[in-house]
Short mmCIF file of C-alpha atoms in Angstrom, two decimals:
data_model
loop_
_atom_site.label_atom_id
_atom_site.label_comp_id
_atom_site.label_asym_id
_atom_site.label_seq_id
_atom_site.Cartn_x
_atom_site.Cartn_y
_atom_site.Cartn_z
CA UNK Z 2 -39.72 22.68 -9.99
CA UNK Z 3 -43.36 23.93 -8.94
CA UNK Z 4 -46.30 21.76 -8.36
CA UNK Z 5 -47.84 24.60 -11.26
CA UNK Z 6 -45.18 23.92 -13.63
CA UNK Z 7 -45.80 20.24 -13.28
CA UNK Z 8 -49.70 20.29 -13.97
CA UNK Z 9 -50.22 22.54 -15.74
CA UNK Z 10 -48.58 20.89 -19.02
CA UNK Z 11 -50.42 17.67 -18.30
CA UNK Z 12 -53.79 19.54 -17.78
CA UNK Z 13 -53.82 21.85 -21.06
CA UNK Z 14 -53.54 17.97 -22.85
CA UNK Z 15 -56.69 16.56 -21.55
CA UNK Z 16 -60.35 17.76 -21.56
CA UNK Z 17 -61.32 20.18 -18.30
CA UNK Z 18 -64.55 20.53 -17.10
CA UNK Z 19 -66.38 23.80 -16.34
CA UNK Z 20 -66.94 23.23 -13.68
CA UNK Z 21 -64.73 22.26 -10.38
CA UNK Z 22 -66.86 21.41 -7.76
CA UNK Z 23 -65.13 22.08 -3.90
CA UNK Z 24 -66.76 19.28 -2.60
CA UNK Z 25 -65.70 15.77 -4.13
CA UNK Z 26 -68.04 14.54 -6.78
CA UNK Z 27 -67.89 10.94 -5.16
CA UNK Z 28 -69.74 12.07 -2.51
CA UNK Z 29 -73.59 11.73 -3.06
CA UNK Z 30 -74.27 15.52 -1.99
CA UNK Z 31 -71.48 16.62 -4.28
CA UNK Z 32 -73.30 14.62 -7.58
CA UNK Z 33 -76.90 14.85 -6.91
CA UNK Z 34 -78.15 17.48 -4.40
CA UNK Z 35 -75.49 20.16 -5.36
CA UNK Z 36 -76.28 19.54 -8.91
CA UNK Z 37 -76.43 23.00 -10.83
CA UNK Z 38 -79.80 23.80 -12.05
CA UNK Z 39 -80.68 23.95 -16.10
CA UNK Z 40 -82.20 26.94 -17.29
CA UNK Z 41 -85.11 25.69 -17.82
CA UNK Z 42 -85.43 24.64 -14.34
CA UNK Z 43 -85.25 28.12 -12.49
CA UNK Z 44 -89.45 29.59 -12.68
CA UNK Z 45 -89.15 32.77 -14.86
CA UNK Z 46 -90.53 36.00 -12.39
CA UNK Z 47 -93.74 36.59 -13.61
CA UNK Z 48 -93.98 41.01 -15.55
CA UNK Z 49 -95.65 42.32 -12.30
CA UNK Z 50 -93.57 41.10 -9.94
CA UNK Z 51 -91.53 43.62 -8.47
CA UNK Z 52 -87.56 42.53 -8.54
CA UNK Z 53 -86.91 40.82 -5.22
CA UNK Z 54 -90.36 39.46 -4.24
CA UNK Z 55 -89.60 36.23 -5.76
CA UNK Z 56 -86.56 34.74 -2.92
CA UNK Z 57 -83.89 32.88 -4.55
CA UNK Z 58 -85.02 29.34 -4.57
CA UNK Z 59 -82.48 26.37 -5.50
CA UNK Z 60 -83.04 22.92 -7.10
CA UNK Z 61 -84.29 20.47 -4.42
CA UNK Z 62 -85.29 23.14 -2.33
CA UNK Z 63 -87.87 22.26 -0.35
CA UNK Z 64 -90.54 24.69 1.27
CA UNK Z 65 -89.23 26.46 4.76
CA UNK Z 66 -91.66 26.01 7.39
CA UNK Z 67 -94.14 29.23 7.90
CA UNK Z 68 -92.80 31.65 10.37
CA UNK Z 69 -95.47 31.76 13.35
CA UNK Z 70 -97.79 35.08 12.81
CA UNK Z 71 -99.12 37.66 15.44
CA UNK Z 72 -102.38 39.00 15.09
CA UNK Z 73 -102.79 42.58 16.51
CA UNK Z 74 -106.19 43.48 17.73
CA UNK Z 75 -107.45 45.87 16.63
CA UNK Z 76 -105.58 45.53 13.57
CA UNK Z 77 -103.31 48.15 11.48
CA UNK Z 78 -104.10 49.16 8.32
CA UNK Z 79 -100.59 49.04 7.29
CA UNK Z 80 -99.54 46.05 8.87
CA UNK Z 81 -99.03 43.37 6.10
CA UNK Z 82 -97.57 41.06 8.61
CA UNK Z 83 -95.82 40.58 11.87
CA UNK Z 84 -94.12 37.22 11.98
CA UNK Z 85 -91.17 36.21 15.31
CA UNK Z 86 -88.59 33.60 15.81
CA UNK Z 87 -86.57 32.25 18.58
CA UNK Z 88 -83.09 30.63 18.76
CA UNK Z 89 -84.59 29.19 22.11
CA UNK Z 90 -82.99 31.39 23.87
CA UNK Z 91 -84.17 35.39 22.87
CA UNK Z 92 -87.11 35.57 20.68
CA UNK Z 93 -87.70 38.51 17.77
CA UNK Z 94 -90.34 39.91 15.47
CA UNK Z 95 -90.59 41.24 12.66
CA UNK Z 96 -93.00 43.92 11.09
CA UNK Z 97 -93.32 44.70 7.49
CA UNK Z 98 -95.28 48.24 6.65
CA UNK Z 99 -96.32 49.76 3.64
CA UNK Z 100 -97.90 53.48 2.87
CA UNK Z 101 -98.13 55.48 0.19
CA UNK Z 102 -95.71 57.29 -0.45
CA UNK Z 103 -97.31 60.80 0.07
CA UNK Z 104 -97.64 59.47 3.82
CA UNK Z 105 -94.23 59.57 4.24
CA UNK Z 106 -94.02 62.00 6.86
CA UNK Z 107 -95.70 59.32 9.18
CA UNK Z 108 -93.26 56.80 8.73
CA UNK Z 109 -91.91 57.36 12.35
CA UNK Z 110 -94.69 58.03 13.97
CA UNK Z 111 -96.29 54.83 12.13
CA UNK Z 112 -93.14 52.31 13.28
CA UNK Z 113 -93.09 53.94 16.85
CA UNK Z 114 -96.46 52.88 17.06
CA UNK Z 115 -96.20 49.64 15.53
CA UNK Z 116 -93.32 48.58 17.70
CA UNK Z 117 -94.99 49.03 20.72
CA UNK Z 118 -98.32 47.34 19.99
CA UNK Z 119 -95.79 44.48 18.47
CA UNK Z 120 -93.97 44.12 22.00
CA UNK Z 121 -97.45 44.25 24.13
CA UNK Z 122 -98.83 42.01 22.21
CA UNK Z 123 -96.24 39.21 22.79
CA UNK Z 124 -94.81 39.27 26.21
CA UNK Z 125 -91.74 37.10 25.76
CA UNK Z 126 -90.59 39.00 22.60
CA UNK Z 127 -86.85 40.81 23.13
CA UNK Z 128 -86.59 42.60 20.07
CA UNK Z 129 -89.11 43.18 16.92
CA UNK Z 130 -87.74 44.87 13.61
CA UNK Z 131 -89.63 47.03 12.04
CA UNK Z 132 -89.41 47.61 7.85
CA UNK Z 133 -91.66 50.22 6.56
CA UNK Z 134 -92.19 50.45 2.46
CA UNK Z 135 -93.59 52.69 -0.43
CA UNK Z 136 -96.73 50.93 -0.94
CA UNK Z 137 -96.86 51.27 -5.16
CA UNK Z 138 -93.26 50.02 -5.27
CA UNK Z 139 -93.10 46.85 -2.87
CA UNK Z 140 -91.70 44.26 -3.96
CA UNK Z 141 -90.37 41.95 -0.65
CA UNK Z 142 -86.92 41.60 0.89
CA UNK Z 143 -84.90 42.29 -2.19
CA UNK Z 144 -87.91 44.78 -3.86
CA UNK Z 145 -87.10 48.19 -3.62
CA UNK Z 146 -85.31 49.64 -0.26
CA UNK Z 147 -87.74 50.67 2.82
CA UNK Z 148 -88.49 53.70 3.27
CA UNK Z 149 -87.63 53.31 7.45
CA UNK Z 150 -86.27 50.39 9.72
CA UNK Z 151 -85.60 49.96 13.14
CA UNK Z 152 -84.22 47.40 15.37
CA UNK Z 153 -86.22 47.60 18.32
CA UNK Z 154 -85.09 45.71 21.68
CA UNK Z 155 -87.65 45.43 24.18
CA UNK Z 156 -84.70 47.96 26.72
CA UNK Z 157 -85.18 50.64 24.32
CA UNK Z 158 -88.36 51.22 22.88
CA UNK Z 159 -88.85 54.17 25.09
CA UNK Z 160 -85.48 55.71 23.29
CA UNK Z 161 -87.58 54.68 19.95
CA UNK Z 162 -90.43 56.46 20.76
CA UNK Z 163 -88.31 59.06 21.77
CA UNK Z 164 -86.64 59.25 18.61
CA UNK Z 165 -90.15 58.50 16.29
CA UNK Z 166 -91.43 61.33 18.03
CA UNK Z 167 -88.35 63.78 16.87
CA UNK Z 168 -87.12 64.04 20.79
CA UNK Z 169 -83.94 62.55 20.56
CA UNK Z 170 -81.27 60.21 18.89
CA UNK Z 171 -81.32 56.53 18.33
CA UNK Z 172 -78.61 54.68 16.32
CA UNK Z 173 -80.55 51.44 15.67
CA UNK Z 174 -82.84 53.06 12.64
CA UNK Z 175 -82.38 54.22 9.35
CA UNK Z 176 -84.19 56.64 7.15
CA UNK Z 177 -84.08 55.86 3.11
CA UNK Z 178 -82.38 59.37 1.26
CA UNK Z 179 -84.27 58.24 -2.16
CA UNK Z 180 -87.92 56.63 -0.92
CA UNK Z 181 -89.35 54.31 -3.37
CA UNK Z 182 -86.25 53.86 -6.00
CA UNK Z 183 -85.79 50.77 -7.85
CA UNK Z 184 -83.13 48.38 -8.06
CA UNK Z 185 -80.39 48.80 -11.07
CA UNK Z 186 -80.23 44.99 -11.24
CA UNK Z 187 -82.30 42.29 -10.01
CA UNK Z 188 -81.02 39.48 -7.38
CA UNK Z 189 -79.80 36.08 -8.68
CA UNK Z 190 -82.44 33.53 -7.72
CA UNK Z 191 -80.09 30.58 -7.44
CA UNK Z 192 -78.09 30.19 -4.32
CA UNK Z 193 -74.78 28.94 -4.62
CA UNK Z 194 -74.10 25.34 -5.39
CA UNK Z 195 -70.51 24.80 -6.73
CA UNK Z 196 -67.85 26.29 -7.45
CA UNK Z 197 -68.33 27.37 -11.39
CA UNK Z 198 -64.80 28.92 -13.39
CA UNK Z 199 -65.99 30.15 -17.18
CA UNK Z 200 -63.92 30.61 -19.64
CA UNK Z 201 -61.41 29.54 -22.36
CA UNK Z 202 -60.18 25.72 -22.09
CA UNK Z 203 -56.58 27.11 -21.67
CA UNK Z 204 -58.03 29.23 -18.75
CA UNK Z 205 -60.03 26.19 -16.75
CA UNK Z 206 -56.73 24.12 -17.45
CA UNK Z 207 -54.57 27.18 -15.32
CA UNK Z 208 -57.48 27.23 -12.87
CA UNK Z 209 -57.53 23.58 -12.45
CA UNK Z 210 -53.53 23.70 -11.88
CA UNK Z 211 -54.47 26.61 -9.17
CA UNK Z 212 -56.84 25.22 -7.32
CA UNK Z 213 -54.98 21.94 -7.23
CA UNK Z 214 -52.19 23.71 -5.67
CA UNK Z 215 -54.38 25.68 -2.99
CA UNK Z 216 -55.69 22.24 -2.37
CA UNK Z 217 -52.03 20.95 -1.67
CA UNK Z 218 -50.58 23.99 -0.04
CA UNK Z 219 -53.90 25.54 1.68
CA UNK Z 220 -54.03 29.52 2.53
CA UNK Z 221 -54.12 32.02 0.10
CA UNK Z 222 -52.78 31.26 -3.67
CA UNK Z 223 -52.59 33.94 -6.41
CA UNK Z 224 -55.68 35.74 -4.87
CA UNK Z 225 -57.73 32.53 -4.34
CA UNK Z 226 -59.02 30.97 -1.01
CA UNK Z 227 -60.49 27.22 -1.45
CA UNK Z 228 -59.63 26.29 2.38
CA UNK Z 229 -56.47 26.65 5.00
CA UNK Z 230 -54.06 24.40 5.83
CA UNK Z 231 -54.94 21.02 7.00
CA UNK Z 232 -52.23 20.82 9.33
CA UNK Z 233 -53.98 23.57 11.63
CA UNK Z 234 -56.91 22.47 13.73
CA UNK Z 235 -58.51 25.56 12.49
CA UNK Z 236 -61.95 26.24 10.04
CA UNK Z 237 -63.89 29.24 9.06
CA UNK Z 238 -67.58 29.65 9.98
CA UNK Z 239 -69.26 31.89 7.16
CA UNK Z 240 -72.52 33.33 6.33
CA UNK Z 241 -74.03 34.92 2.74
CA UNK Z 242 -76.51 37.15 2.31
CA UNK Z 243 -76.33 38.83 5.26
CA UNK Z 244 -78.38 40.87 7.32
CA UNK Z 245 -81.91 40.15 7.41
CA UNK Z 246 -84.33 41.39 9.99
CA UNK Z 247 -85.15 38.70 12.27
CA UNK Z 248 -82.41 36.24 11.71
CA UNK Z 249 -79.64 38.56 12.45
CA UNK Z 250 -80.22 39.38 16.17
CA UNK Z 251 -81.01 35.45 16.59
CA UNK Z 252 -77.71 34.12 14.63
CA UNK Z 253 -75.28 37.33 16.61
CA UNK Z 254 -77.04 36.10 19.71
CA UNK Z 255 -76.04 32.06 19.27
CA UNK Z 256 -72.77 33.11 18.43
CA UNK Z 257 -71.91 35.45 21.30
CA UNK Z 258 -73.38 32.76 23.72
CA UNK Z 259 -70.61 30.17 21.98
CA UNK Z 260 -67.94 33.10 21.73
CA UNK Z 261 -67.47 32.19 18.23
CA UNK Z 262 -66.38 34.78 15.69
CA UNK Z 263 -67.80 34.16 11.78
CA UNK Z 264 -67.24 36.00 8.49
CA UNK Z 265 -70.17 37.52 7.36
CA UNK Z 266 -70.79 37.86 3.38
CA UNK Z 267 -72.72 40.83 3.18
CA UNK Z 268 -74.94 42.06 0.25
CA UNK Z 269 -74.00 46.06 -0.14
CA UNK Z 270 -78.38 46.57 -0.08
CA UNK Z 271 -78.83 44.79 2.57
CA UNK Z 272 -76.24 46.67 4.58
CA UNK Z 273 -77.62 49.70 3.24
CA UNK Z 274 -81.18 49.23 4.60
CA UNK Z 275 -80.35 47.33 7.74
CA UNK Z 276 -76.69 49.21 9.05
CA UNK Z 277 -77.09 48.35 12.77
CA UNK Z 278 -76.70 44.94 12.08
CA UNK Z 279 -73.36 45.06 10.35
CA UNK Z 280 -72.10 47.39 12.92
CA UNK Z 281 -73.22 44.86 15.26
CA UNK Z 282 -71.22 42.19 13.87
CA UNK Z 283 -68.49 44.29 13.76
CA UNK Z 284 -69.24 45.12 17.81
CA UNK Z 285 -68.96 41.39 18.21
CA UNK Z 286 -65.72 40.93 16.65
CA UNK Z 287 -67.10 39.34 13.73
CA UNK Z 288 -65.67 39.76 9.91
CA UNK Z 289 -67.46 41.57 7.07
CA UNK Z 290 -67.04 40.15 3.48
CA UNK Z 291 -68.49 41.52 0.20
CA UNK Z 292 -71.30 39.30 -1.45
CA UNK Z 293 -71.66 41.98 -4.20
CA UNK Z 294 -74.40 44.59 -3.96
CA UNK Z 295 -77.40 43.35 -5.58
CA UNK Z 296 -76.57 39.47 -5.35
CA UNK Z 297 -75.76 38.95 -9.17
CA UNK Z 298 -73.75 36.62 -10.88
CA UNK Z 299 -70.75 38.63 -11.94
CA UNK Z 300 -69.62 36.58 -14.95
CA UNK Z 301 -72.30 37.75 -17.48
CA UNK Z 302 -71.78 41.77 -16.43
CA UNK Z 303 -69.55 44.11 -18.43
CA UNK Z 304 -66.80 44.78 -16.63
CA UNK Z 305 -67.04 48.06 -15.75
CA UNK Z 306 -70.85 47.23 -14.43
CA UNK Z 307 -68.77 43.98 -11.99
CA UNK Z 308 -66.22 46.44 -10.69
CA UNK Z 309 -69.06 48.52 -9.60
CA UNK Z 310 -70.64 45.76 -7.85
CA UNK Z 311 -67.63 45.00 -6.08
CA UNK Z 312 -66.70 48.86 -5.11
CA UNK Z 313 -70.37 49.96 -4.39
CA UNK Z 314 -70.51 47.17 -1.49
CA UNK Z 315 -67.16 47.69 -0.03
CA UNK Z 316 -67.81 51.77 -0.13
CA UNK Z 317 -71.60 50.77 2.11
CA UNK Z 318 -69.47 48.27 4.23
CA UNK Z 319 -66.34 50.27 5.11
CA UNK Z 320 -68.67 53.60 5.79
CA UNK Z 321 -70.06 50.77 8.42
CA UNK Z 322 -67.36 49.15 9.77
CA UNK Z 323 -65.11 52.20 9.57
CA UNK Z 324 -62.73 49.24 8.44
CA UNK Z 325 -61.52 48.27 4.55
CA UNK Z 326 -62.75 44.78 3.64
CA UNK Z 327 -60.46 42.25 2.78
CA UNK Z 328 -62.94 39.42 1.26
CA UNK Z 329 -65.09 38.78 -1.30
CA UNK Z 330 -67.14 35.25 -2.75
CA UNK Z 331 -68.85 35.61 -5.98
CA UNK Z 332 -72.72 35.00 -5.70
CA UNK Z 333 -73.53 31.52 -7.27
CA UNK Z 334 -69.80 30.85 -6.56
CA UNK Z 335 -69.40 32.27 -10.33
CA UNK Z 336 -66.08 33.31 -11.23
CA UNK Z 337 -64.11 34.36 -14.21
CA UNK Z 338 -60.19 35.64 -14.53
CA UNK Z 339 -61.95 38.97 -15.10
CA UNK Z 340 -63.90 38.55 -12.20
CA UNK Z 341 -60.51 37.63 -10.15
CA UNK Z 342 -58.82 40.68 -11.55
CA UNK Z 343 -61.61 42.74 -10.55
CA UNK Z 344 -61.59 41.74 -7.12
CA UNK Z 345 -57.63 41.85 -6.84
CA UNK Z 346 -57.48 45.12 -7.99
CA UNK Z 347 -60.35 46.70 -5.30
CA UNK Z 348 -57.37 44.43 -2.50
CA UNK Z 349 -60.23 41.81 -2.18
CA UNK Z 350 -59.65 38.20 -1.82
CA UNK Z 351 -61.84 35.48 -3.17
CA UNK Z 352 -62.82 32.98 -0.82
CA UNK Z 353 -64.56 29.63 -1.85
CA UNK Z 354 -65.84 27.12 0.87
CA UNK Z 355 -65.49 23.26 1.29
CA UNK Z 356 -68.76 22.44 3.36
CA UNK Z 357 -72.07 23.52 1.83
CA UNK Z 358 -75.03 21.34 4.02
CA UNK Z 359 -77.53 23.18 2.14
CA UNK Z 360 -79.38 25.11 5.08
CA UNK Z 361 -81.60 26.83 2.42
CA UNK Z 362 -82.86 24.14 0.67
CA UNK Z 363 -84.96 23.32 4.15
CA UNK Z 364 -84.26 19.76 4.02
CA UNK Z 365 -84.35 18.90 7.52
CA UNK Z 366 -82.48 19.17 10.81
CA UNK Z 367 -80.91 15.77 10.52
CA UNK Z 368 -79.80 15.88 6.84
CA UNK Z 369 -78.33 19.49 7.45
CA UNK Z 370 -76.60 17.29 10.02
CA UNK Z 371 -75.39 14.42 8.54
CA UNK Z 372 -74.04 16.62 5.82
CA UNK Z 373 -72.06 18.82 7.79
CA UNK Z 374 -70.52 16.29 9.40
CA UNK Z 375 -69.49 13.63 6.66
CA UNK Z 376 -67.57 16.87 4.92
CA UNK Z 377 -66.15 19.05 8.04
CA UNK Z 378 -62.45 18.82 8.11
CA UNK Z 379 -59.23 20.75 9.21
CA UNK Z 380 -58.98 24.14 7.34
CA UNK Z 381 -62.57 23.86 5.51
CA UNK Z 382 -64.78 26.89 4.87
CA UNK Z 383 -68.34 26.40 6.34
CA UNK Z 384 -70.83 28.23 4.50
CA UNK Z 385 -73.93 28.52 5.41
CA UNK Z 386 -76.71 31.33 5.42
CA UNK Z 387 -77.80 33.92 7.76
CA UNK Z 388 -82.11 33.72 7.17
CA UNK Z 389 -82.62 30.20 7.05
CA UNK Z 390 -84.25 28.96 9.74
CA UNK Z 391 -83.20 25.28 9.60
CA UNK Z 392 -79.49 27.13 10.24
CA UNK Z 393 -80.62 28.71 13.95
CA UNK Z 394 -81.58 25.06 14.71
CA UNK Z 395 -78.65 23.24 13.66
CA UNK Z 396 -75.93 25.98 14.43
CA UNK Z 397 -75.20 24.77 18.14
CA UNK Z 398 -74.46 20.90 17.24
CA UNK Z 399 -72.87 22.12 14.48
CA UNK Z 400 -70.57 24.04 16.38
CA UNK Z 401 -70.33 21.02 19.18
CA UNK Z 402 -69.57 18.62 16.22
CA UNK Z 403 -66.23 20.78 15.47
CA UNK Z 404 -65.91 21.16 19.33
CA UNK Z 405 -65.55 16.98 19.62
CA UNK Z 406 -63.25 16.76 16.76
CA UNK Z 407 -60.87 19.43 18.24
CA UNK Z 408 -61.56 21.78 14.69
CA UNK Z 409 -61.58 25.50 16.22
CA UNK Z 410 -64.14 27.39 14.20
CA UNK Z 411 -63.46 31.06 13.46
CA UNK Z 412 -63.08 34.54 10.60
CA UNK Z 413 -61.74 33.64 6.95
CA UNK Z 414 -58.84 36.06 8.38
CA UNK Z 415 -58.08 33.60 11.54
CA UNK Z 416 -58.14 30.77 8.93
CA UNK Z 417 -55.36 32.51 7.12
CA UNK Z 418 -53.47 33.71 10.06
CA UNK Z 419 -54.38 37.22 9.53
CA UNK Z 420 -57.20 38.22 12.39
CA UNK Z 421 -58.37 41.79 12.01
CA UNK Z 422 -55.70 43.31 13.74
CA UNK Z 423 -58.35 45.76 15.98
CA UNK Z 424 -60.99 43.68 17.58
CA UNK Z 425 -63.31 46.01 18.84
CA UNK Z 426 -64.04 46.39 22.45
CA UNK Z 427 -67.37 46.62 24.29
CA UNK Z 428 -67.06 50.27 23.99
CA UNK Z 429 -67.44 51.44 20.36
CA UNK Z 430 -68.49 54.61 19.39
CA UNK Z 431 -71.81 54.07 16.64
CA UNK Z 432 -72.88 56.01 14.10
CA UNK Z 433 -76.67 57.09 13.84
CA UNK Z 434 -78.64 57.23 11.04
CA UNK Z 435 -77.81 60.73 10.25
CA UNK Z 436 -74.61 60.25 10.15
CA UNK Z 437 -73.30 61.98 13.55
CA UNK Z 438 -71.77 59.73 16.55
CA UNK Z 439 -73.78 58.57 19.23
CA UNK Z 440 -73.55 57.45 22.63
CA UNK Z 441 -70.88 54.72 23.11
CA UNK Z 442 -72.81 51.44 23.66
CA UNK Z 443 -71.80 47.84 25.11
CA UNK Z 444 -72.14 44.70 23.31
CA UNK Z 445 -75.44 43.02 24.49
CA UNK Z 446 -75.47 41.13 26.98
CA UNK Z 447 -76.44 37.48 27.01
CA UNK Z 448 -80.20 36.86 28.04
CA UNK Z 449 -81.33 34.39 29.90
CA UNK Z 450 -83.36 31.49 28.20
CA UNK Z 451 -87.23 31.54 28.61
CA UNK Z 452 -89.94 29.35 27.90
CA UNK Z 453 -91.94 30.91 24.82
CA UNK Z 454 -95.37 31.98 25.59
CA UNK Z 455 -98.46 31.55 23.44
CA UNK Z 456 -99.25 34.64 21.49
CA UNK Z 457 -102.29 36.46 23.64
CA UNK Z 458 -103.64 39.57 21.42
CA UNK Z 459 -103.71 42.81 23.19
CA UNK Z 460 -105.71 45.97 22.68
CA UNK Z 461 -103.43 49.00 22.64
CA UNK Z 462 -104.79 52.57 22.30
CA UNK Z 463 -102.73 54.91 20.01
CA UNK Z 464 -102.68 58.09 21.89
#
C-alpha cells in the first residue's frame, strides 16, 4: 500500500490549511517573519506611477542601504543616475538614461558616450551597464523595456564604441524592436514568502498527501519539487528574478571564483532586455528556470492568459540558451492544480525551496546568517535573490557554511540527478543583438581583488 493511499483518507477527514508553509511553522522565521502579508498591508501604486517603478517590497522589509552614486562633471543631461557595487573583488556601475523618444537615433551614440565618461570617472570600475529609456514612458526596472542596454567591461569599451558608432559588432547590447511599449501586466509587489496551494478542500487535502510524500521520498513527485533526497549530501543554490544590471556580473563573478553552479529563475522581461546575462549564465554552466514573464501571481489569471506566461518566458529563454527549460517556481510561490497542469503540459517542473533567509527584506548580514544556517540541510532548495545586495555579502559564508557541513551546493537538475547533459565549454558561439553569430568568446576570467578607490570626478570632452 502507498504512503498516498494511506493519507490521503485520513487528510480529506480533518480541516487543511491553505496554506503549507516549506519551512516548519515551529520555527520563529517560519511563524512571524515569513508571515504572508494582508491586503491591506501591501501600499496601493499610486495612478501616475508607471507599472514597475514601485519594486516589490515584502512585510518586514526593511530599507536596502543606498547604492554609492557617481557624479560626472560636467554632468549629462540624460543621466538620471550612475550608481556601482562591488562583491570586493570586481566592482560595476550602472547608468540609467532617458530621451525622448524622437531622439532615438542617438541612443548609441548617447550610451557610447556615457560608458566611457562612466569608466574615466571611476578608475577601479570593471564593468558599468548602461540602460537607456523613452523618457514619457519610464517607469524603473520593471516600467516599460529600454530602449538600449549594454554591458560594458572596462576590456571592451573600445569594441562598444566601435559598435555605438555603427563600425562593427558587439554581442553584449541590445536594441528594443518596439521603443516605449507598455507592459500587458504589472509585476507582483510581494516577494515570495511561503509556499501558498488554492483551491477546493478536497484539492489542499491531495496536495497535503503530495507534498507529504515528496517530503518522505525527496526528488521529483507527480511534477512537484519541495527538496531532494536527504540521504545525498547534495542542495540546490537558486536565484529569482534574475538578471538585473549590476548584480548580475557581481553574483556570476562570486560564483565562478567558488566554481559553484546555481539555477537561475529568470523573469522572461528581464531576459528580454538584458540577454547577455542569461547567455552568460549559461557560459558558466549555470541553469535557467522560468519565473514567469512579468512576475505575476498565476493563480488569479485565466488560464489561457497563465499558459502564456509560462510559454512567452520559456520561448525568450530557449532563443537564449539555445536549450529547452526544464523548471519553473510560481512567483509568490502561488500555485493551483491548474497552475501545475499548465506547467506540466509546457514539460516544466515546479520547484519549491526549503531555505528562504529573506535576503530582500535587508535585515542584516548576521540575521541573513543565522537564518540560513538554523534551516540548511541535505537536499534543501536555497533560494535567494539575484539584486539584493545583503545577498553579494553573505553569499561566500553562505557557501563556506555548506562547505563545513559537507552539503555540496549545486543546479535544481544536479539535485535531482539530472545535470544538463551539455555543459558548455569556454568556447561558445554568442548571438548578437541582431540576431547573427558572433565571435566565439571565453568565459571571463577571474580578476584579481583590488582595493576600491574613492570616486574622483573627471572632465571628459565628447568629441
Amino acid at each position: 500500500m502507498s504512503l498516498r493511499s494511506i493519507l490521503l483518507p485520513l487528510l480529506l477527514g480533518c480541516a487543511v490549511t491553505a496554506t503549507v508553509p516549506v519551512q516548519a511553522a515551529s520555527t520563529p522565521l517560519a511563524s512571524n517573519r515569513l508571515a504572508r502579508a494582508a491586503p491591506s498591508s501591501i501600499p496601493a501604486t499610486p495612478a501616475t506611477v508607471q507599472p514597475g517603478q514601485v519594486q516589490p517590497v515584502a512585510p518586514g522589509t526593511l530599507a536596502a542601504p543606498r547604492l554609492p552614486r557617481l557624479t560626472l562633471t560636467p554632468p549629462i543631461e540624460e543621466v538620471q543616475k550612475v550608481e556601482y557595487l562591488s562583491n570586493g573583488h570586481i566592482e560595476v556601475a550602472g547608468a540609467v538614461l532617458t530621451l525622448a523618444l524622437s531622439d532615438q537615433g542617438r541612443a548609441r551614440a548617447l550610451a557610447g558616450y556615457v560608458a566611457r565618461r562612466v569608466l574615466a570617472a571611476r578608475e577601479g570600475l570593471d564593468e558599468v551597464d548602461v540602460s537607456v529609456y523613452d523618457r514619457a514612458s519610464y517607469g524603473g526596472f520593471g516600467g516599460p523595456l529600454p530602449l538600449l542596454t549594454a554591458s560594458v567591461p572596462r576590456d571592451r569599451l573600445d569594441d562598444f564604441l566601435a559598435w555605438t558608432a555603427g563600425k562593427g559588432p558587439y554581442e553584449r547590447a541590445w536594441v528594443s524592436t518596439r521603443p516605449g511599449a507598455l507592459p500587458t501586466r504589472q509585476p507582483d509587489r510581494v516577494r515570495e514568502l511561503t509556499v501558498n496551494f488554492l483551491g477546493s478542500l478536497a484539492d489542499r487535502a491531495a496536495d497535503t498527501v503530495h507534498h507529504t510524500t515528496a517530503k518522505v521520498l525527496g526528488g521529483v513527485q507527480g511534477g512537484l519539487l519541495y527538496h531532494g533526497s536527504s540521504r545525498e549530501a547534495l542542495g540546490a543554490l537558486t536565484f529569482d528574478d534574475a538578471p538585473h544590471p549590476i548584480y548580475e556580473p557581481l553574483l556570476l563573478d562570486l560564483l565562478r571564483r567558488a566554481d559553484i553552479h546555481a539555477t537561475f529563475f529568470v523573469i522572461g522581461r528581464n531576459a528580454r532586455a538584458y540577454p547577455y546575462f542569461v547567455k552568460d549564465m549559461t557560459l558558466q554552466g549555470h541553469e535557467v528556470g522560468n519565473h514567469t514573464y512579468h512576475h505575476v501571481r498565476l493563480p488569479p489569471l485565466p488560464m489561457a492568459d497563465a499558459v502564456q506566461e509560462l510559454s512567452q518566458a520559456n520561448e525568450v529563454i530557449g532563443s537564449i540558451t539555445g536549450k529547452p527549460v526544464r523548471y519553473f517556481r510560481p512567483p509568490g510561490g502561488d500555485y493551483t492544480p491548474a497552475t501545475l497542469r499548465a506547467a506540466e503540459g509546457l514539460g516544466l517542473t515546479t520547484v519549491f525551496w526549503t531555505d528562504d533567509p529573506g535576503d530582500f527584506q535587508n535585515p542584516g548580514v548576521n540575521v541573513l546568517i543565522e537564518r540560513y544556517g538554523r534551516t540548511l540541510r541535505r537536499g534543501g532548495i536555497v533560494l535567494l535573490h539575484d539584486n539584493a545586495p545583503e545577498m553579494l555579502q553573505v553569499l561566500p559564508m553562505f557557501l563556506k557554511i555548506a562547505d563545513e557541513r559537507k552539503i555540496d551546493l549545486g543546479t535544481v537538475g544536479m539535485l535531482v540527478g539530472q545535470p544538463e547533459a551539455d555543459r558548455p565549454d569556454e568556447g561558445v558561439t554568442p548571438h548578437l543583438s541582431n540576431g547573427q553569430p558572433g565571435t566565439p568568446v571565453r568565459a571571463a576570467s577571474l580578476r584579481l581583488s583590488r582595493p576600491t578607490p574613492a570616486p574622483v570626478p573627471v572632465e571628459v570632452t565628447f568629441p
